[in-house]
XYZ file of C-alpha atoms in Angstrom:
373
model
C -0.541 -71.947 -21.470
C -3.274 -69.877 -23.110
C -4.912 -71.336 -26.223
C -3.232 -70.017 -29.356
C -6.304 -68.104 -30.518
C -6.143 -65.985 -27.342
C -2.610 -64.787 -28.013
C -3.414 -61.242 -29.092
C -1.066 -58.377 -28.326
C -2.607 -55.175 -27.037
C -1.333 -53.293 -30.093
C -3.632 -55.483 -32.160
C -1.029 -57.841 -33.666
C -2.031 -61.490 -33.460
C 0.649 -63.508 -31.679
C -0.414 -66.975 -32.786
C 1.640 -66.904 -35.988
C 4.523 -65.183 -34.243
C 4.735 -67.782 -31.483
C 4.649 -70.677 -33.960
C 7.310 -69.033 -36.106
C 9.564 -68.234 -33.175
C 9.310 -71.719 -31.712
C 10.437 -73.242 -35.012
C 13.914 -71.865 -34.330
C 14.196 -73.247 -30.797
C 16.199 -76.308 -29.889
C 13.281 -77.615 -27.844
C 10.038 -76.362 -26.400
C 9.389 -77.804 -22.950
C 5.618 -78.170 -23.046
C 5.623 -79.676 -19.564
C 6.982 -76.483 -17.972
C 3.614 -75.012 -17.083
C 3.977 -73.403 -13.645
C 1.570 -74.062 -10.846
C -1.271 -71.585 -10.493
C -0.248 -68.237 -9.033
C -3.256 -68.115 -6.738
C -2.580 -71.565 -5.330
C 0.579 -70.363 -3.628
C -0.063 -66.690 -2.901
C 1.775 -65.769 0.275
C -0.027 -64.231 3.225
C 1.151 -62.378 6.276
C 1.121 -65.695 8.145
C 3.391 -67.273 5.499
C 6.619 -65.245 5.486
C 8.968 -65.921 2.604
C 12.379 -64.729 1.595
C 15.872 -65.594 2.760
C 17.371 -63.455 5.533
C 20.940 -62.187 6.072
C 21.469 -65.006 8.579
C 20.809 -67.531 5.808
C 23.284 -66.047 3.314
C 27.041 -66.655 3.248
C 29.359 -64.047 1.750
C 32.272 -65.691 -0.055
C 35.420 -63.602 -0.556
C 38.604 -64.265 -2.529
C 41.523 -62.843 -0.557
C 43.610 -62.636 -3.756
C 41.165 -60.145 -5.286
C 41.065 -56.586 -3.937
C 37.637 -55.942 -5.466
C 36.277 -59.065 -3.811
C 37.640 -57.964 -0.447
C 36.124 -54.480 -0.778
C 32.762 -55.723 -2.065
C 32.516 -58.372 0.627
C 33.168 -55.817 3.360
C 30.619 -53.397 1.914
C 27.957 -56.058 1.514
C 28.350 -57.467 5.019
C 27.845 -53.960 6.404
C 24.913 -53.103 4.110
C 22.952 -56.284 4.818
C 24.041 -57.022 8.378
C 25.489 -60.414 7.453
C 26.775 -62.227 10.565
C 30.559 -62.467 10.695
C 30.211 -66.231 11.070
C 28.698 -66.305 7.569
C 31.749 -64.722 5.930
C 34.048 -67.246 4.265
C 37.383 -66.165 2.856
C 39.009 -68.386 0.232
C 42.180 -68.025 -1.820
C 42.377 -68.819 -5.535
C 43.586 -67.382 -8.835
C 41.639 -64.467 -10.304
C 41.502 -65.420 -13.989
C 38.201 -65.583 -15.902
C 38.021 -69.398 -16.013
C 38.754 -71.599 -13.008
C 39.966 -75.148 -13.490
C 37.904 -77.994 -12.111
C 40.838 -79.055 -9.932
C 41.264 -75.624 -8.333
C 37.538 -75.333 -7.871
C 37.383 -78.647 -6.028
C 39.784 -77.273 -3.400
C 37.810 -74.042 -2.964
C 34.466 -75.838 -2.814
C 35.703 -78.273 -0.184
C 36.958 -75.390 1.973
C 33.645 -73.556 1.629
C 31.567 -76.622 2.455
C 33.684 -77.294 5.534
C 33.258 -73.701 6.728
C 29.470 -73.916 6.440
C 28.922 -77.143 8.346
C 26.380 -76.597 11.092
C 25.379 -73.117 9.916
C 21.903 -71.974 8.813
C 23.261 -70.854 5.431
C 20.930 -71.604 2.513
C 22.477 -69.446 -0.262
C 25.725 -67.785 -1.341
C 26.858 -64.324 -2.407
C 30.111 -64.558 -4.393
C 31.933 -61.227 -4.334
C 34.235 -61.189 -7.359
C 34.109 -60.487 -11.097
C 36.439 -63.309 -12.135
C 36.281 -66.264 -12.297
C 32.810 -66.324 -13.820
C 33.210 -69.863 -15.091
C 34.491 -73.245 -13.860
C 35.468 -75.322 -16.888
C 32.113 -75.523 -18.736
C 29.875 -74.535 -15.792
C 29.106 -71.059 -14.521
C 30.797 -70.247 -11.231
C 27.425 -69.632 -9.551
C 26.069 -73.028 -10.565
C 29.328 -74.791 -9.718
C 29.267 -73.441 -6.154
C 25.548 -74.128 -5.835
C 25.410 -77.608 -7.326
C 28.988 -78.857 -7.288
C 31.022 -79.193 -10.459
C 29.816 -81.999 -12.712
C 30.620 -81.918 -16.428
C 28.361 -84.892 -17.088
C 25.198 -83.500 -15.510
C 25.399 -79.726 -15.639
C 27.416 -78.898 -18.758
C 28.664 -80.729 -21.825
C 32.134 -79.562 -22.816
C 32.561 -82.592 -25.055
C 29.254 -82.014 -26.837
C 27.972 -78.415 -26.717
C 24.313 -77.747 -27.461
C 23.197 -80.688 -25.354
C 20.500 -80.866 -22.680
C 21.746 -80.638 -19.101
C 20.249 -81.791 -15.831
C 17.087 -80.419 -14.297
C 17.474 -79.250 -10.706
C 14.721 -79.985 -8.157
C 14.713 -76.357 -7.002
C 13.097 -75.323 -10.303
C 9.645 -73.819 -9.641
C 9.598 -75.282 -6.146
C 7.874 -73.774 -3.113
C 10.992 -74.314 -1.011
C 12.089 -71.589 1.393
C 15.220 -73.529 2.417
C 16.942 -74.934 -0.681
C 19.953 -76.382 1.098
C 17.812 -78.082 3.725
C 15.386 -79.391 1.124
C 17.664 -80.229 -1.821
C 21.298 -79.840 -0.750
C 21.553 -76.822 -3.093
C 22.819 -73.411 -2.007
C 21.834 -71.042 -4.840
C 24.682 -68.653 -5.602
C 24.695 -65.174 -7.111
C 27.738 -63.228 -8.280
C 27.807 -59.802 -6.662
C 29.877 -58.337 -9.471
C 30.420 -55.168 -11.472
C 33.028 -53.429 -13.575
C 34.327 -51.650 -10.444
C 33.851 -51.588 -6.678
C 31.804 -48.404 -7.063
C 29.513 -50.123 -9.559
C 28.882 -53.025 -7.185
C 28.264 -50.680 -4.267
C 25.598 -48.981 -6.399
C 23.930 -52.347 -7.075
C 24.027 -53.172 -3.361
C 22.403 -49.849 -2.471
C 19.654 -50.342 -5.049
C 18.977 -53.864 -3.790
C 18.705 -52.749 -0.178
C 16.464 -49.859 -1.201
C 14.106 -52.277 -2.962
C 12.982 -54.121 0.162
C 9.280 -53.828 0.858
C 8.666 -51.136 -1.767
C 6.115 -53.112 -3.832
C 7.010 -51.083 -6.936
C 4.409 -50.125 -9.520
C 6.834 -50.757 -12.357
C 6.168 -52.452 -15.675
C 7.412 -55.904 -16.636
C 8.616 -55.413 -20.207
C 9.116 -58.463 -22.432
C 10.195 -58.159 -26.068
C 9.800 -60.529 -28.992
C 12.445 -59.215 -31.355
C 13.354 -59.607 -35.018
C 15.888 -62.199 -33.846
C 13.652 -65.250 -33.982
C 16.166 -67.732 -32.562
C 16.723 -65.520 -29.508
C 12.987 -64.965 -29.034
C 12.372 -68.571 -28.019
C 10.695 -67.516 -24.791
C 7.554 -66.381 -26.632
C 5.280 -68.981 -24.966
C 6.707 -68.162 -21.540
C 6.203 -64.442 -22.179
C 2.579 -64.987 -23.166
C 2.004 -67.194 -20.132
C 3.489 -64.485 -17.874
C 0.924 -61.947 -19.056
C -1.852 -64.318 -18.033
C -0.144 -65.454 -14.821
C 0.424 -61.934 -13.481
C -2.805 -60.290 -14.660
C -4.158 -58.064 -11.893
C -0.898 -58.275 -9.914
C 1.971 -56.842 -11.983
C 1.599 -54.786 -15.146
C 3.279 -56.862 -17.873
C 3.862 -55.322 -21.299
C 4.543 -57.891 -24.026
C 5.831 -56.126 -27.138
C 5.766 -58.178 -30.331
C 8.317 -56.920 -32.855
C 9.020 -60.348 -34.331
C 7.530 -59.181 -37.641
C 10.206 -56.481 -37.934
C 7.702 -53.635 -38.147
C 8.522 -51.873 -34.884
C 11.505 -50.872 -32.774
C 12.450 -54.030 -30.894
C 14.149 -52.506 -27.892
C 13.118 -50.403 -24.922
C 14.078 -46.747 -24.837
C 13.523 -43.936 -22.303
C 11.204 -45.996 -20.094
C 10.846 -44.606 -16.577
C 9.514 -47.508 -14.508
C 11.145 -50.770 -15.593
C 10.543 -53.737 -13.277
C 11.692 -56.363 -15.787
C 13.257 -56.243 -19.216
C 13.421 -59.671 -20.843
C 14.466 -59.798 -24.473
C 16.416 -61.737 -27.069
C 19.253 -59.865 -28.791
C 23.031 -60.220 -28.901
C 23.310 -56.602 -27.782
C 20.571 -54.440 -26.310
C 20.529 -50.875 -27.710
C 19.693 -47.819 -25.597
C 19.777 -49.817 -22.366
C 21.174 -46.899 -20.378
C 18.296 -44.592 -21.342
C 15.859 -46.551 -19.187
C 15.157 -46.179 -15.470
C 14.978 -49.457 -13.542
C 13.046 -49.459 -10.275
C 14.892 -50.881 -7.244
C 14.667 -54.664 -7.355
C 14.344 -54.752 -11.150
C 15.838 -57.499 -13.273
C 16.639 -57.920 -16.938
C 18.334 -60.400 -19.238
C 18.824 -61.066 -22.935
C 18.613 -64.595 -24.296
C 21.855 -64.982 -26.222
C 24.775 -67.392 -26.160
C 27.443 -65.498 -24.257
C 25.732 -63.031 -21.913
C 27.544 -64.648 -18.984
C 31.025 -63.948 -20.346
C 32.107 -61.059 -18.147
C 34.610 -59.285 -20.354
C 34.432 -56.164 -22.483
C 35.829 -58.071 -25.460
C 33.025 -60.584 -25.960
C 31.158 -60.543 -29.272
C 27.911 -60.275 -27.277
C 26.774 -57.915 -24.542
C 27.628 -59.142 -21.036
C 24.718 -59.410 -18.625
C 26.541 -57.031 -16.275
C 25.473 -54.210 -18.601
C 21.962 -54.599 -17.195
C 23.348 -53.907 -13.725
C 25.362 -50.976 -15.028
C 22.095 -49.559 -16.404
C 20.412 -49.825 -13.002
C 18.902 -53.311 -12.806
C 19.416 -55.223 -9.556
C 20.000 -58.649 -11.130
C 20.599 -60.364 -14.462
C 21.547 -63.688 -16.031
C 23.603 -65.049 -18.916
C 25.177 -68.280 -20.097
C 28.961 -68.770 -20.036
C 29.257 -71.334 -22.857
C 27.238 -71.998 -26.013
C 23.846 -73.207 -24.717
C 21.917 -73.311 -28.008
C 18.296 -72.217 -27.939
C 17.053 -74.449 -25.143
C 14.396 -72.540 -23.206
C 15.251 -74.597 -20.138
C 18.689 -72.938 -19.898
C 17.193 -69.456 -19.511
C 14.914 -67.754 -16.980
C 11.198 -68.351 -17.388
C 9.400 -65.137 -16.358
C 6.152 -67.034 -15.774
C 7.965 -68.814 -12.924
C 10.208 -65.960 -11.816
C 7.642 -63.200 -11.369
C 5.052 -65.186 -9.372
C 7.647 -66.353 -6.841
C 9.154 -62.871 -6.625
C 5.694 -61.378 -6.064
C 4.981 -63.940 -3.330
C 7.941 -62.654 -1.315
C 10.963 -64.641 -2.466
C 14.261 -62.778 -2.685
C 15.865 -62.111 -6.045
C 18.281 -65.015 -5.724
C 15.450 -67.426 -4.902
C 13.064 -66.306 -7.632
C 15.737 -66.108 -10.338
C 17.125 -69.531 -9.503
C 13.668 -71.109 -9.377
C 13.013 -69.859 -12.906
C 15.809 -71.826 -14.639
C 15.247 -75.532 -15.101
C 18.734 -76.350 -16.443
C 21.000 -73.782 -14.696
C 24.384 -75.485 -15.037
C 25.723 -73.147 -17.737
C 23.965 -70.023 -16.479
C 25.467 -67.200 -14.433
C 23.298 -65.334 -11.924
C 24.527 -61.816 -11.132
C 23.174 -59.136 -8.810
C 22.188 -58.369 -5.213
C 20.836 -61.613 -3.781
C 18.596 -60.417 -0.943
C 16.616 -57.718 -2.761
C 12.969 -58.320 -1.837
C 10.437 -55.706 -2.994
C 7.476 -57.925 -2.107
C 8.691 -59.112 1.267
C 6.028 -60.455 3.620
C 5.908 -59.742 7.357
C 7.767 -62.151 9.599
């Protein structure tokens, strides 16, 4: 991380005091989470990265008409082999029991034996949670309420996964983990729009801006050190705009922006989200407790609202995580891997050290910075 005296925002506001103040409200600051140098792992044409349609399974719930329609649309859009389509059958409520999940997971694992599948696209809106784990992490890691979530004692650390900030291009082969992303939306039409945007992103190398906001909400601005590190990590590669409104003297949300590549912030609800234009392959998330609760009745904005506004992927936690940085995406890990040619599902997953309670949503194979194969 940059020395504190270098933390100066381009509007002239010194960030040293802001970072110290913001970190005082965090549950923990993982000082060991300094990513490897960007340059040390820059991909070249001879080092292709990024999962392919042949390495992705599409998982459908036959009891859910939206899941059936989305699965069919996604298979066609991405050319997913029919052998990679797995149809399960389970209840469609928002929270899945651990017992019912165990049956579904066993059926999925059996269907994927001997296949090249390294990651999963889950094609429903509900369930978004399995007991105290997110549904994406449960399918990726296996349900484990001792390691990956703490229903008996919320606000506790959870297990680190070895895929975090790794150079792996085959997570199941390397770690026995199939990262999962929920291909969800408020309607079939909404998901089809996300799919189209994700497909359109491939190889575009967009000249968008990576916006990161330190807001008046100090507890939810815990990623200040990661934001600062991202500016340094991506200098000369991606234009990153770190806006420091932690002092309360400026508008702490993005409005009417035309070229948004990322929008990382910390608010319970993000105002004026729909006024911004996200480039294909863009991502955004808001560090808050319940962004992964996919209902319109939650007290906090669901992460799906980022997709509804045009982003290709987002993230939110499904139970109270408390302000542990490790439970949320680290842009200083996410953006370098994305820029090297990882797909959205790979880069997003690599950026969360403790993902057990976190829900990944979006189009998994979007790859704006794809390298030649």
